[in-house]
Coordinates of C-alpha atoms and ligand atoms in Angstrom, one line a residue:
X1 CA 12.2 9.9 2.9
X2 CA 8.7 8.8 4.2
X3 CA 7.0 10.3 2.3
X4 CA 4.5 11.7 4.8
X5 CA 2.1 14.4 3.5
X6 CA 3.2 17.9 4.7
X7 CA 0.7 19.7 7.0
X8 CA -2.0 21.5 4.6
X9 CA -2.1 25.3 4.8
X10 CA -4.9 27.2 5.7
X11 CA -6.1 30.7 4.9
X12 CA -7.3 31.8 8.5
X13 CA -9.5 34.8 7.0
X14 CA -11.6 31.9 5.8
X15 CA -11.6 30.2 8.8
X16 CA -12.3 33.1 11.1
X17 CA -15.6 33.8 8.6
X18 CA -16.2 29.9 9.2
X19 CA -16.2 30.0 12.9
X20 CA -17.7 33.9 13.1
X21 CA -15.2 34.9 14.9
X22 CA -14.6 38.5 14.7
X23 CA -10.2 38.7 15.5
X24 CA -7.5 36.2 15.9
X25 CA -7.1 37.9 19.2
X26 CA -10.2 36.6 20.4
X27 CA -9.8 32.8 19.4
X28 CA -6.6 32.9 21.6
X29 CA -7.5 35.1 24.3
X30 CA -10.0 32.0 24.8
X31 CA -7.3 29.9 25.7
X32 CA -5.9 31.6 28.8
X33 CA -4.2 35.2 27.8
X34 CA -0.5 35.2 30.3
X35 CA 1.0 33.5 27.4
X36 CA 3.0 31.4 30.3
X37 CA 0.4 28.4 29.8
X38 CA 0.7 25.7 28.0
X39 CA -0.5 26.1 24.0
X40 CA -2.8 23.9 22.4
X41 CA -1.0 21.2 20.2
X42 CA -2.7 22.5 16.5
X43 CA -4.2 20.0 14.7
X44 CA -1.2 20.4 11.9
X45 CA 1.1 20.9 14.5
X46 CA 5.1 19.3 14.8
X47 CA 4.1 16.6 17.1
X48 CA 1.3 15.7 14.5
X49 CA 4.0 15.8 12.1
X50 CA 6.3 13.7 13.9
X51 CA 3.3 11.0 15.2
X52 CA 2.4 10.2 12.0
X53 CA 6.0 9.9 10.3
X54 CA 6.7 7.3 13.3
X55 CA 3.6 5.3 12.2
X56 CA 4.2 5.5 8.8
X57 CA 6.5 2.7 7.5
X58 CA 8.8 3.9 4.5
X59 CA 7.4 2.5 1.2
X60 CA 4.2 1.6 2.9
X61 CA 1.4 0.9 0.3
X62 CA -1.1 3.7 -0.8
X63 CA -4.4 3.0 -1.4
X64 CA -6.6 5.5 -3.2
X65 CA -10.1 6.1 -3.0
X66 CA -12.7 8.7 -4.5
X67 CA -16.1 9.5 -2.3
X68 CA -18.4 11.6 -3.3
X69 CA -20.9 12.4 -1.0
X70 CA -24.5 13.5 -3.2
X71 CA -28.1 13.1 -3.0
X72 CA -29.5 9.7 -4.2
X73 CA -32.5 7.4 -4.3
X74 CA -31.7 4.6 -1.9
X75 CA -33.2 0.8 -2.8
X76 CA -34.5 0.0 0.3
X77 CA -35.6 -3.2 -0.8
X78 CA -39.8 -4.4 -1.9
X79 CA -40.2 -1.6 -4.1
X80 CA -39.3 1.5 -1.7
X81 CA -36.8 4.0 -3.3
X82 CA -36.2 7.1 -0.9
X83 CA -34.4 10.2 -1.8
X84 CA -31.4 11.1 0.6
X85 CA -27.7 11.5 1.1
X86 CA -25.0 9.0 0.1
X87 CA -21.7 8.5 -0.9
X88 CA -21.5 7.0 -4.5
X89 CA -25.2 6.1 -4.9
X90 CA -24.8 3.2 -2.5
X91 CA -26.4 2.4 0.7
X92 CA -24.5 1.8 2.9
X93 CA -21.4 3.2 1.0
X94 CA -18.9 1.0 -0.9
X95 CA -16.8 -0.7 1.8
X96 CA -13.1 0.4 2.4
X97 CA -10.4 -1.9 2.7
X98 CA -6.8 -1.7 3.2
X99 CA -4.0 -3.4 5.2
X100 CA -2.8 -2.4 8.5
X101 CA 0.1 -0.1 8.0
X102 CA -1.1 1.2 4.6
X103 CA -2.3 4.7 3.5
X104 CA -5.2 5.5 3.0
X105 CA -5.8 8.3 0.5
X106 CA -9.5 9.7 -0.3
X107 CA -10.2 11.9 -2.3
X108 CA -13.3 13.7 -0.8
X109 CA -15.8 15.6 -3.1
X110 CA -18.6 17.0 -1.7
X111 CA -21.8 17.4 -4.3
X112 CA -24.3 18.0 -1.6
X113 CA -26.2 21.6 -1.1
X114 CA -24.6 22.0 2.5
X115 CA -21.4 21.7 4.1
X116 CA -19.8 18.5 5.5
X117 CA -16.8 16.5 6.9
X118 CA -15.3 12.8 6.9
X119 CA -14.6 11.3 10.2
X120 CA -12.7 7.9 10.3
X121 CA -14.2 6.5 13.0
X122 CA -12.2 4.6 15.5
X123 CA -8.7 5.0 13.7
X124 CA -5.6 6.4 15.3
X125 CA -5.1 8.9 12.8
X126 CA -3.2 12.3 12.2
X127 CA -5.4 14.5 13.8
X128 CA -6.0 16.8 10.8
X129 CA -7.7 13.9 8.9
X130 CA -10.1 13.6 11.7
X131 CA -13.1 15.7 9.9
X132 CA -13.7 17.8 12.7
X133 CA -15.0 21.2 11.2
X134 CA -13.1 24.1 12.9
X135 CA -10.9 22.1 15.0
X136 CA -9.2 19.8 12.8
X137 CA -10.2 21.0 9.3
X138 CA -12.2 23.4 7.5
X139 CA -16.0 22.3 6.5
X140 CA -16.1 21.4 3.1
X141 CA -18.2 23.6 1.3
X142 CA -21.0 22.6 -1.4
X143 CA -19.1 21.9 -4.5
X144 CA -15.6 21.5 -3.0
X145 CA -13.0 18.8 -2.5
X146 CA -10.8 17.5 0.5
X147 CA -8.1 14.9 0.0
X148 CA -7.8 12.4 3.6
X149 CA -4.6 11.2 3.7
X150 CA -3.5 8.6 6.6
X151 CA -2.2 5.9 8.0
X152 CA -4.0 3.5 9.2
X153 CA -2.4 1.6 11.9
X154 CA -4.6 -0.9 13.6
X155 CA -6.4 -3.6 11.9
X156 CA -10.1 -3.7 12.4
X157 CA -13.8 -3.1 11.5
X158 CA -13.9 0.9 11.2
X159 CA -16.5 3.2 9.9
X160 CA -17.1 6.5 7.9
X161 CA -19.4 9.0 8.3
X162 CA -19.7 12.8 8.6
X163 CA -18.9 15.4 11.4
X164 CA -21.6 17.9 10.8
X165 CA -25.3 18.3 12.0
X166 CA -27.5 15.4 11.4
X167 CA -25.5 14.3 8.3
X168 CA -25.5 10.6 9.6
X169 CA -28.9 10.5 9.8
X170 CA -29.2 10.1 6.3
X171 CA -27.6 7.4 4.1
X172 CA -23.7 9.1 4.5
X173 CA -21.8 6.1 6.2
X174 CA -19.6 3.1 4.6
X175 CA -17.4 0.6 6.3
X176 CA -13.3 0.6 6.4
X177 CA -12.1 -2.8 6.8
X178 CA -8.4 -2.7 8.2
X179 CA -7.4 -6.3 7.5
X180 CA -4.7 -7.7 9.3
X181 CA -1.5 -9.3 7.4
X182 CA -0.8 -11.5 10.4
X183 CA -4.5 -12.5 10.4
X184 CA -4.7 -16.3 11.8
X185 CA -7.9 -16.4 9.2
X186 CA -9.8 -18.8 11.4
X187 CA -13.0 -18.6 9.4
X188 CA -14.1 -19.6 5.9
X189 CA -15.5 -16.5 4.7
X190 CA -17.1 -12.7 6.1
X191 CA -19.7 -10.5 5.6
X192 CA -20.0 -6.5 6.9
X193 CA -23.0 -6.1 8.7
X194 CA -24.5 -2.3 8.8
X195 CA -27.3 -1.5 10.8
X196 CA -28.9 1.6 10.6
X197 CA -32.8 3.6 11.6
X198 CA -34.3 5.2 9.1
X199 CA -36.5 8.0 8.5
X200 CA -34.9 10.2 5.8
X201 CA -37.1 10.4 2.8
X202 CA -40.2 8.5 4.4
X203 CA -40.7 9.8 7.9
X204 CA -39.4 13.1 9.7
X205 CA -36.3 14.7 8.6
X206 CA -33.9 14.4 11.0
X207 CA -33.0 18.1 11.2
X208 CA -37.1 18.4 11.6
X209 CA -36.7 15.9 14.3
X210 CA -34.0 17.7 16.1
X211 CA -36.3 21.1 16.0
X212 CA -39.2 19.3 17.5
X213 CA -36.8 17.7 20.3
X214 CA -35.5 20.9 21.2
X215 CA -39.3 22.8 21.1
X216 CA -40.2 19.7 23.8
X217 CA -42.2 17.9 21.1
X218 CA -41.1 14.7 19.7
X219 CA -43.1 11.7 18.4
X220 CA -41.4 9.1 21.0
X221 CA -44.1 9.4 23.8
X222 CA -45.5 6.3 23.1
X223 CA -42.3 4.6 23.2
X224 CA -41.8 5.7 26.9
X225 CA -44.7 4.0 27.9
X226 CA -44.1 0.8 26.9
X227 CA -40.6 0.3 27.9
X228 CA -39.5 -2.1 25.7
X229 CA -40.3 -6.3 26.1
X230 CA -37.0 -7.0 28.1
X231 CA -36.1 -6.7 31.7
X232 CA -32.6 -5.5 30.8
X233 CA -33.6 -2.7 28.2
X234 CA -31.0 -0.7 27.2
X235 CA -33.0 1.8 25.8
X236 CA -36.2 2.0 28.3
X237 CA -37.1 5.7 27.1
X238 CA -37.4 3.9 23.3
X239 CA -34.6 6.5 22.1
X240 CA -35.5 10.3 21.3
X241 CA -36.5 9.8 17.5
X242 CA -39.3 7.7 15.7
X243 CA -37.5 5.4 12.8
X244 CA -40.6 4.0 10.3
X245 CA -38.0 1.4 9.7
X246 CA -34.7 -0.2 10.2
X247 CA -32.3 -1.2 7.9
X248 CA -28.9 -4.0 7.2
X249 CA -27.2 -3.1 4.9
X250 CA -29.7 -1.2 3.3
X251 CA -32.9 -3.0 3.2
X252 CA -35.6 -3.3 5.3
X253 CA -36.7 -6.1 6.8
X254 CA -39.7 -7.4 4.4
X255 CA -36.5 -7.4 1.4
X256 CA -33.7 -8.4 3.5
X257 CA -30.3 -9.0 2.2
X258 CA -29.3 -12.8 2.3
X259 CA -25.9 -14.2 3.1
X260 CA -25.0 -16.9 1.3
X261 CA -23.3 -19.8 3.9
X262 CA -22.7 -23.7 3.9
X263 CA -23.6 -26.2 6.6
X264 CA -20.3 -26.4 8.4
X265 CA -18.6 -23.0 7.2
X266 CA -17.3 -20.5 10.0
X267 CA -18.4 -16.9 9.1
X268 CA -17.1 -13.9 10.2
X269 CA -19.6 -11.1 10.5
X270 CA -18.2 -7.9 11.3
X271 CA -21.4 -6.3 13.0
X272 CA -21.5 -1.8 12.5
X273 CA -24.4 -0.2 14.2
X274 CA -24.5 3.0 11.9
X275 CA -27.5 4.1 13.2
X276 CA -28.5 7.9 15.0
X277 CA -30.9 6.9 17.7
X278 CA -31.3 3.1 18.2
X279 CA -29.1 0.2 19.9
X280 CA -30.0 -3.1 18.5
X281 CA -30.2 -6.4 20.3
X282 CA -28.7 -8.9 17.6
X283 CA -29.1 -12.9 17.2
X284 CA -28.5 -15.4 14.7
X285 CA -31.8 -17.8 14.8
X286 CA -30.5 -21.3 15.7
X287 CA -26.8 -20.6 15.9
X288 CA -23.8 -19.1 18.9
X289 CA -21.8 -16.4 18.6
X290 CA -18.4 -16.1 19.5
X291 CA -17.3 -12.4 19.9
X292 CA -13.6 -12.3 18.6
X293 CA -13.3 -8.6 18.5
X294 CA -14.8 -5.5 20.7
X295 CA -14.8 -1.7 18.5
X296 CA -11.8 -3.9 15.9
X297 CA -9.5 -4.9 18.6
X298 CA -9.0 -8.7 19.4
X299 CA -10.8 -10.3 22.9
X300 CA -10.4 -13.3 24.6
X301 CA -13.1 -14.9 22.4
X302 CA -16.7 -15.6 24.2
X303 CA -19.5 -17.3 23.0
X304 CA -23.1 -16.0 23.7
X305 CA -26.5 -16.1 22.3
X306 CA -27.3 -11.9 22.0
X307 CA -25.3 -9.0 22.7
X308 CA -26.4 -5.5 22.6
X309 CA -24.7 -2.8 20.2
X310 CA -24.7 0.6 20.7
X311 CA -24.7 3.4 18.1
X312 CA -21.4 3.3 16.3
X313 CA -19.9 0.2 18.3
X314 CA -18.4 -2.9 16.4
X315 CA -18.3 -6.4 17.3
X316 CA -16.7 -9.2 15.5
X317 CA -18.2 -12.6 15.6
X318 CA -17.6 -16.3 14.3
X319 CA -20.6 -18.0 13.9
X320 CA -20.0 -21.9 12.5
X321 CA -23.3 -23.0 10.1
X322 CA -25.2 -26.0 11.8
X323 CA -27.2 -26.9 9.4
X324 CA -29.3 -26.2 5.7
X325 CA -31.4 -23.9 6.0
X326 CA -33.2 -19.8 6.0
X327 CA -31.7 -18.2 9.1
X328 CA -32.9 -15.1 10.1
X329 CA -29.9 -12.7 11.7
X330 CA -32.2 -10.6 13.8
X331 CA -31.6 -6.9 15.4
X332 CA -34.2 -5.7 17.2
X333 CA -34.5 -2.0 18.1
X334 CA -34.3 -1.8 21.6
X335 CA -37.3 -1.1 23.4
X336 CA -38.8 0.5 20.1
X337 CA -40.7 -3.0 19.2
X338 CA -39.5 -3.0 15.4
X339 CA -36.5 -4.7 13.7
X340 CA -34.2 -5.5 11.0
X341 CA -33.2 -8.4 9.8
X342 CA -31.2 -10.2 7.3
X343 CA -30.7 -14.1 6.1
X344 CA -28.5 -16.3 6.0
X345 CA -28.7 -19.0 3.6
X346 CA -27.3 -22.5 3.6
X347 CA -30.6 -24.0 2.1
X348 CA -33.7 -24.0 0.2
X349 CA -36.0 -22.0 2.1
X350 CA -38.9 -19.6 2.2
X351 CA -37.5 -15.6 3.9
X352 CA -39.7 -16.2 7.1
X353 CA -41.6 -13.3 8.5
X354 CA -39.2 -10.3 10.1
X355 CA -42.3 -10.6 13.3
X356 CA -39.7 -13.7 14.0
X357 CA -38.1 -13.9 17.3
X358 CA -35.7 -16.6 18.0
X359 CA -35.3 -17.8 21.2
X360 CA -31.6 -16.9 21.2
X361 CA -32.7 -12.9 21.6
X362 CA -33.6 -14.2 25.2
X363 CA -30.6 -16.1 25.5
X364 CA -26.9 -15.9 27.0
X365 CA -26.3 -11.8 26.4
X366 CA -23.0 -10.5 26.4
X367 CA -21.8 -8.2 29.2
X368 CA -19.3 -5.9 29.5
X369 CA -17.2 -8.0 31.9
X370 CA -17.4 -10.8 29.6
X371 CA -14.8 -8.8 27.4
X372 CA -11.3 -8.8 28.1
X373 CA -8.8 -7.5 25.6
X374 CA -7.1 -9.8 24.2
X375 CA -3.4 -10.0 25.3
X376 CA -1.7 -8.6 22.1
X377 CA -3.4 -5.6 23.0
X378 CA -4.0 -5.4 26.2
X379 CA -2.5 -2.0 27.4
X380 CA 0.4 -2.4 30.0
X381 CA -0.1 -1.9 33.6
X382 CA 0.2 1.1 35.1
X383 CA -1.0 4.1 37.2
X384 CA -2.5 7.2 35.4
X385 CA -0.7 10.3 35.2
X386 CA -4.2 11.9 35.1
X387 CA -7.8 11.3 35.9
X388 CA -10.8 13.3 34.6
X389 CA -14.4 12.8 35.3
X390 CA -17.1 13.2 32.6
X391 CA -20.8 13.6 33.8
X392 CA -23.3 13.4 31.2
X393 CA -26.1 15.5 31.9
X394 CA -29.1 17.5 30.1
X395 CA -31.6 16.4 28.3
X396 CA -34.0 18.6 30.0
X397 CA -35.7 22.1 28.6
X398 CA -34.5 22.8 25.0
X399 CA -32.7 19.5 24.5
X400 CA -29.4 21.0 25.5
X401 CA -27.1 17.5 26.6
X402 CA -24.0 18.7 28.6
X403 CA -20.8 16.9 29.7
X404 CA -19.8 18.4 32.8
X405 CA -22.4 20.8 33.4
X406 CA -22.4 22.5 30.2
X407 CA -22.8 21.9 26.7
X408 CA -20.1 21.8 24.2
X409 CA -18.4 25.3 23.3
X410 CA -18.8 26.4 27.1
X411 CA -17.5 23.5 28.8
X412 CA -13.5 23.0 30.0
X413 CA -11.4 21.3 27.2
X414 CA -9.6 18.1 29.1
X415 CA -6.0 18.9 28.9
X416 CA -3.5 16.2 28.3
X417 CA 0.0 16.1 27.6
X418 CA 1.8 13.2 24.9
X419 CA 2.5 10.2 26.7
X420 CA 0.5 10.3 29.9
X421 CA -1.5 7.3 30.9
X422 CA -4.7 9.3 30.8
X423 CA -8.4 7.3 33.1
X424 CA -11.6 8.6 32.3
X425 CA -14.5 8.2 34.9
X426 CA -18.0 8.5 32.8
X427 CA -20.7 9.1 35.1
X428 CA -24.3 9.4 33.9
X429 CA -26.5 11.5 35.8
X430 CA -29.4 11.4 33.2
X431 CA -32.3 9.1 32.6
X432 CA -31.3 7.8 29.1
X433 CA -28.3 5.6 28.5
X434 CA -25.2 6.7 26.0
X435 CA -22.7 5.3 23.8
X436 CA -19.7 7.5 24.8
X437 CA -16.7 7.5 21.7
X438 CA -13.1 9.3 22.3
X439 CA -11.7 10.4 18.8
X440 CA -8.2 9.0 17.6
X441 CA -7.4 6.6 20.4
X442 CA -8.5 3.2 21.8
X443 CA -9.2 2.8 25.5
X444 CA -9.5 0.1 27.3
X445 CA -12.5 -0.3 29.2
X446 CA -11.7 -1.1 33.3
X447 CA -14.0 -4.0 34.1
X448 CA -15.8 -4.6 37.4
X449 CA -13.5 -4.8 40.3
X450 CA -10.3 -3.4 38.0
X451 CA -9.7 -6.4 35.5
X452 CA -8.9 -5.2 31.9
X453 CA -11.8 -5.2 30.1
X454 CA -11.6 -4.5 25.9
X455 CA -9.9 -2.2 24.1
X456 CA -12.6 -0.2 22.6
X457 CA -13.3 3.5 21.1
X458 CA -16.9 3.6 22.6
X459 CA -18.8 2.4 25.7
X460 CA -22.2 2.6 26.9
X461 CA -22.6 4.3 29.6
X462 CA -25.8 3.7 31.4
X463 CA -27.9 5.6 33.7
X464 CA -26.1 5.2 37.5
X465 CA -23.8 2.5 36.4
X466 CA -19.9 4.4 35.8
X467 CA -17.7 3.1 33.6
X468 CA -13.7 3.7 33.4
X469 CA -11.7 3.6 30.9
X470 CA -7.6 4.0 30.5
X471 CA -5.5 4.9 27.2
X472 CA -1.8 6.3 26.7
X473 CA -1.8 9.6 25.2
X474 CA -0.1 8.4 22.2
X475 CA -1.4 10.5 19.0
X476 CA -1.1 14.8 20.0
X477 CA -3.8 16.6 18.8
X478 CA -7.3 18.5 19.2
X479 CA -10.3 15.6 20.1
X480 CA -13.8 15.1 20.4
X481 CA -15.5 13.0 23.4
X482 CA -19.1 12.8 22.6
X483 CA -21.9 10.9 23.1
X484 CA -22.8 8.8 19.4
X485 CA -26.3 9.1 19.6
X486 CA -26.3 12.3 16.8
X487 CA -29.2 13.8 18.6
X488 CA -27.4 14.0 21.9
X489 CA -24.3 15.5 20.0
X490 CA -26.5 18.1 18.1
X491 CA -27.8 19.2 21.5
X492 CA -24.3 19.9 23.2
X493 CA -22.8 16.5 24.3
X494 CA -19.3 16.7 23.6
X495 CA -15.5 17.5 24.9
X496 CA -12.7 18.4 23.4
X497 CA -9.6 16.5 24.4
X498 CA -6.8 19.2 24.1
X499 CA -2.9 18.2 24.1
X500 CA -1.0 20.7 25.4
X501 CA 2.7 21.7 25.2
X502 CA 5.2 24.4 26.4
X503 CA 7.2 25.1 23.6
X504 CA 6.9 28.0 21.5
X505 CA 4.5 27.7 18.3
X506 CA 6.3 28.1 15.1
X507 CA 5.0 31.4 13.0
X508 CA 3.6 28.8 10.6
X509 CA 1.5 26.9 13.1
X510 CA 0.6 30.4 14.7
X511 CA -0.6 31.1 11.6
X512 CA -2.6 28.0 11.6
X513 CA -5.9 28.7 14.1
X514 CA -7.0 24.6 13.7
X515 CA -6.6 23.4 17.1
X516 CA -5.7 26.8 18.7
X517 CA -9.5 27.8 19.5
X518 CA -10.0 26.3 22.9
X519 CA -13.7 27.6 22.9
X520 CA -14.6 25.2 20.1
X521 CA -17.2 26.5 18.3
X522 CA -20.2 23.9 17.6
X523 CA -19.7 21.6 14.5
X524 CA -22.8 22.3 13.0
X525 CA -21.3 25.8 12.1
X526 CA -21.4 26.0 8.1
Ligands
LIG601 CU1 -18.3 8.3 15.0 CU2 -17.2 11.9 16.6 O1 -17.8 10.1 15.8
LIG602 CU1 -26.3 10.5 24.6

C-alpha cells in the first residue's frame, strides 16, 4: 500500500461552464475526430497514476501545510503598508520546506474575490497538482478550497505562485525548500533570497497595466530610450511594465532586510527572482560568489562576481564572509536604473545608501556556458527521439505574444510520448528577451558547441541567440511552455506539452475532460 492519493473526480458540467464550452463533443472534436489518433494522457490519467506511485516511497513522510491566499497590507519596510494579495499575511509567503522524497500536502483556501490556482514551480510533480486551470485542475473559486498533494522528488530551491491572470504580480508567491538528506552541508548557515517589482497598491495595477499594454500605451517609453547603463543589457527595452520599486524579501531598498553573518562563515543564499517584468543583475559588495546550483539542481561550482537572473530562475550560491562589516547584496533592475537591496551584517555599521554600486556589478558575470550540470545529474547521453522548434514571436499590435506563430489556444499542442528523449530549439524572433519555463520536468540546457550545460526549468532566451535544451519524457501528462515574464503569458505566450498514448481511455478518465481539451482554453478563464 503506498498510499498514493487516488485521482480526484470532477463534475464535467462544471468544467464545461468553466471553460464556455458549449458540448463534450466539441472539446474532443478539437483533438483530431478519426478516433484512430493517439489520445491525450488526462491530467488524472493511469500513467499519472502509475508515475507518481513509482516516485512515491512507501511510508514516505507527509508534510502538511495550510495557505490561504487573501488580501493584506504588506510592510514594505520605512513606514509604507500597501494593500494587495498574499498568502498568510506575509510577504513573501511563509517559506516551504520538506525533504526530498516527502509529501507535500497543502491545503489550499482561497479568500480572495476572484479565482486562482497553485503552481509548484519547478517540481516534477503529478500533473494534476500542477495548478493549471482547465488543463490540470479546476480554478478555485472565491471562497473555496483545494488540497495539493505530491511528491516531491528532487531537492532544491522551488517556488509557489498562482496560474491565473496577473495573480503574481501581487504579493502571492512563497518559497519551497526541498532539502536534500544526502546534503554534503558545505556552508555554515542560509538565507532565501526573493526578489520581486512592485507596483500593486502604489503604482499601476497590474491588470491596469496589462490593458494599457494591449491598447499600445504603457508607461515604459522612457525606459527604451535609455537602454540601460551596461553593454550587456539583458533587458535593453527596460521591460514592458513601470515598478515604483523593488523588493527582497519584502522590503524596499531604503528598509532593507539584514542578514545576519560572521567574518569567516560560508552562507548559502538561495537567490528566487519572483518578480513579473524585471531580471536583476545581483552582487554581494566586497565578496565572490560561487554558483553551486542552477533552477535547484547541483553544477560544477563557479565562482563569479555578478550573474543575471531571470524572472522565476534560481541560483544557489556560497559566499564565504571576509570581513566585519554592512554589506550591501545588491540587485539592480536591468536597464530600468532602480534597485533592491538587502545587508548583510557581520559588523557594526551604518545601512549605506541603496544609490550604491559595487564594483563587483561590473565584474566577472556568469554566462550560460559557465554552467555545467553537475554529474549526479547530468542527463545521460543520447539522441532525441523528437525535436520541436519554438519561436517566440508577437509583441506587436494588441500585445498578443505567440509561440509559433500564434498565441496560446490556437497554436499546435507539442506531442510527446513517455519516455522519449525530447530537444527543444527556442528561437527568438522578437526584440525583447525571455525567460522560457517547461512545467513538471528539468531540461538540461545544450551549451555552446553541444557540451551539457545545467539542468534547469527555465532559460533566457535572447533576441537572435537560440538556445537548446534536452529532457526524458519521464512524468505523462498535460504541460505548459511559457515565457515567465506574466505579461508575455497574459498576452498568448504559451504551449502546451501534450503526452499522448494509444490505448483506450477508461470510462472514468473519459469522463474526466482535464487534459482531454487540446484547444486549451486561456488560463485567465474564471
Ligand atoms: Cu512559474 Cu507556468 O510557471
Ligand atoms: Cu516573454
Amino acid at each position: 500500500m503506498l498510499g498514493v492519493v487516488p485521482a480526484p473526480s470532477y463534475s464535467r458540467r462544471r468544467f464545461l461552464a468553466l471553460a464556455g464550452a458549449g458540448s463534450a463533443g466539441l472539446a474532443l472534436a478539437s483533438c483530431g475526430s478519426s478516433g484512430k489518433k493517439a489520445t491525450p494522457v488526462p491530467a488524472t490519467g493511469a500513467e499519472v497514476v502509475a508515475a507518481e506511485q513509482a516516485r512515491r516511497r512507501s511510508g514516505a513522510v507527509v508534510r502538511d501545510f495550510s495557505l490561504v491566499a487573501a488580501p493584506m497590507m504588506a510592510d514594505l519596510g520605512g513606514g509604507l503598508n500597501v494593500a494587495t494579495w498574499g498568502y498568510g499575511g506575509r510577504l513573501p509567503g511563509s517559506e516551504l520546506r520538506v525533504k526530498a522524497g516527502e509529501v507535500v500536502r497543502a491545503k489550499f483556501t482561497n479568500q480572495l474575490p476572484e479565482a486562482t490556482t497553485i503552481h509548484w514551480h519547478g517540481i516534477s510533480l503529478r500533473n494534476d497538482m500542477d495548478g493549471v486551470p482547465g488543463m490540470t485542475q479546476e480554478v478555485v473559486a472565491p471562497h473555496g478550497t483545494f488540497d495539493y498533494e505530491f511528491t516531491a522528488p528532487d531537492p532544491g530551491t522551488y517556488w509557489l505562485h498562482p496560474h491565473v491572470g496577473l495573480h503574481l504580480d501581487r504579493g502571492l508567491y512563497a518559497p519551497l525548500i526541498v532539502d536534500d538528506p544526502a546534503e554534503p552541508g558545505r556552508y555554515d548557515r542560509e538565507y532565501v533570497v526573493v526578489l520581486d517589482d512592485w507596483t500593486d497598491g502604489i503604482g499601476q495595477a497590474p491588470d491596469a497595466a496589462l490593458e494599457d499594454l494591449k491598447a499600445g500605451r504603457g508607461p515604459h517609453a522612457e525606459h527604451r530610450k535609455g537602454g540601460g547603463p551596461h553593454s550587456d543589457a539583458l533587458n535593453s527595452a527596460g521591460g514592458d511594465v513601470s515598478y515604483p520599486l523593488f523588493l527582497i524579501n519584502g522590503r524596499q531598498p531604503g528598509a532593507p532586510a539584514e542578514f545576519e553573518a560572521r567574518k569567516g562563515e560560508r552562507i548559502r543564499f538561495r537567490i528566487i527572482n519572483a518578480a513579473a517584468d524585471t531580471p536583476f543583475r545581483v552582487a554581494l559588495a566586497g565578496h565572490q560568489m560561487t554558483v553551486t546550483h542552477a533552477d535547484g539542481f547541483p553544477v560544477v561550482p563557479v565562482t563569479v562576481d555578478t550573474m543575471m537572473i531571470a524572472m522565476a530562475e534560481r541560483y544557489d550560491v556560497t559566499v564565504t564572509i571576509g570581513g566585519d562589516g554592512v554589506f550591501p547584496l545588491m540587485a539592480i533592475a536591468e536597464a530600468k536604473a532602480d534597485e533592491a537591496m538587502a545587508i548583510v551584517r557581520s559588523g557594526a555599521g551604518a545601512v549605506p545608501d541603496s544609490g550604491v554600486r559595487p564594483p563587483e556589478l561590473n565584474g566577472k558575470m556568469l554566462q550560460r556556458a559557465d554552467l555545467v550540470a553537475a554529474e549526479s545529474v547530468r542527463l545521460p547521453e543520447g539522441r532525441p527521439d523528437r525535436t520541436y522548434k519554438i519561436a517566440l514571436g508577437g509583441g506587436g499590435d494588441g500585445y498578443i505574444w505567440t509561440l509559433n506563430g500564434k498565441p496560446h489556444g490556437k497554436n499546435k499542442p507539442l506531442e510527446v510520448r513517455q519516455g522519449e528523449r525530447i530537444r527543444l530549439d527556442f528561437e527568438n524572433t522578437t526584440t525583447m528577451f525571455h525567460p522560457m519555463h517547461l512545467h513538471g520536468h528539468t531540461f538540461q540546457v545544450i551549451n555552446p558547441g553541444g557540451g551539457a550545460g545545467a539542468r534547469k526549468d527555465t532559460t533566457i532566451v535572447r533576441p537572435k541567440e537560440p538556445v537548446s535544451v534536452e529532457f526524458v519524457a519521464d512524468n505523462p501528462g498535460q504541460w505548459m511552455v511559457h515565457c515567465h515574464n506574466n505579461y508575455h503569458q497574459m498576452g498568448g505566450m504559451m504551449l502546451t506539452m501534450s503526452y499522448v498514448t494509444d490505448r483506450a481511455l477508461t470510462s472514468a478518465e473519459r469522463a474526466s475532460p482535464l487534459g482531454l481539451v487540446c484547444d486549451w482554453l486561456s488560463p485567465t478563464v474564471g
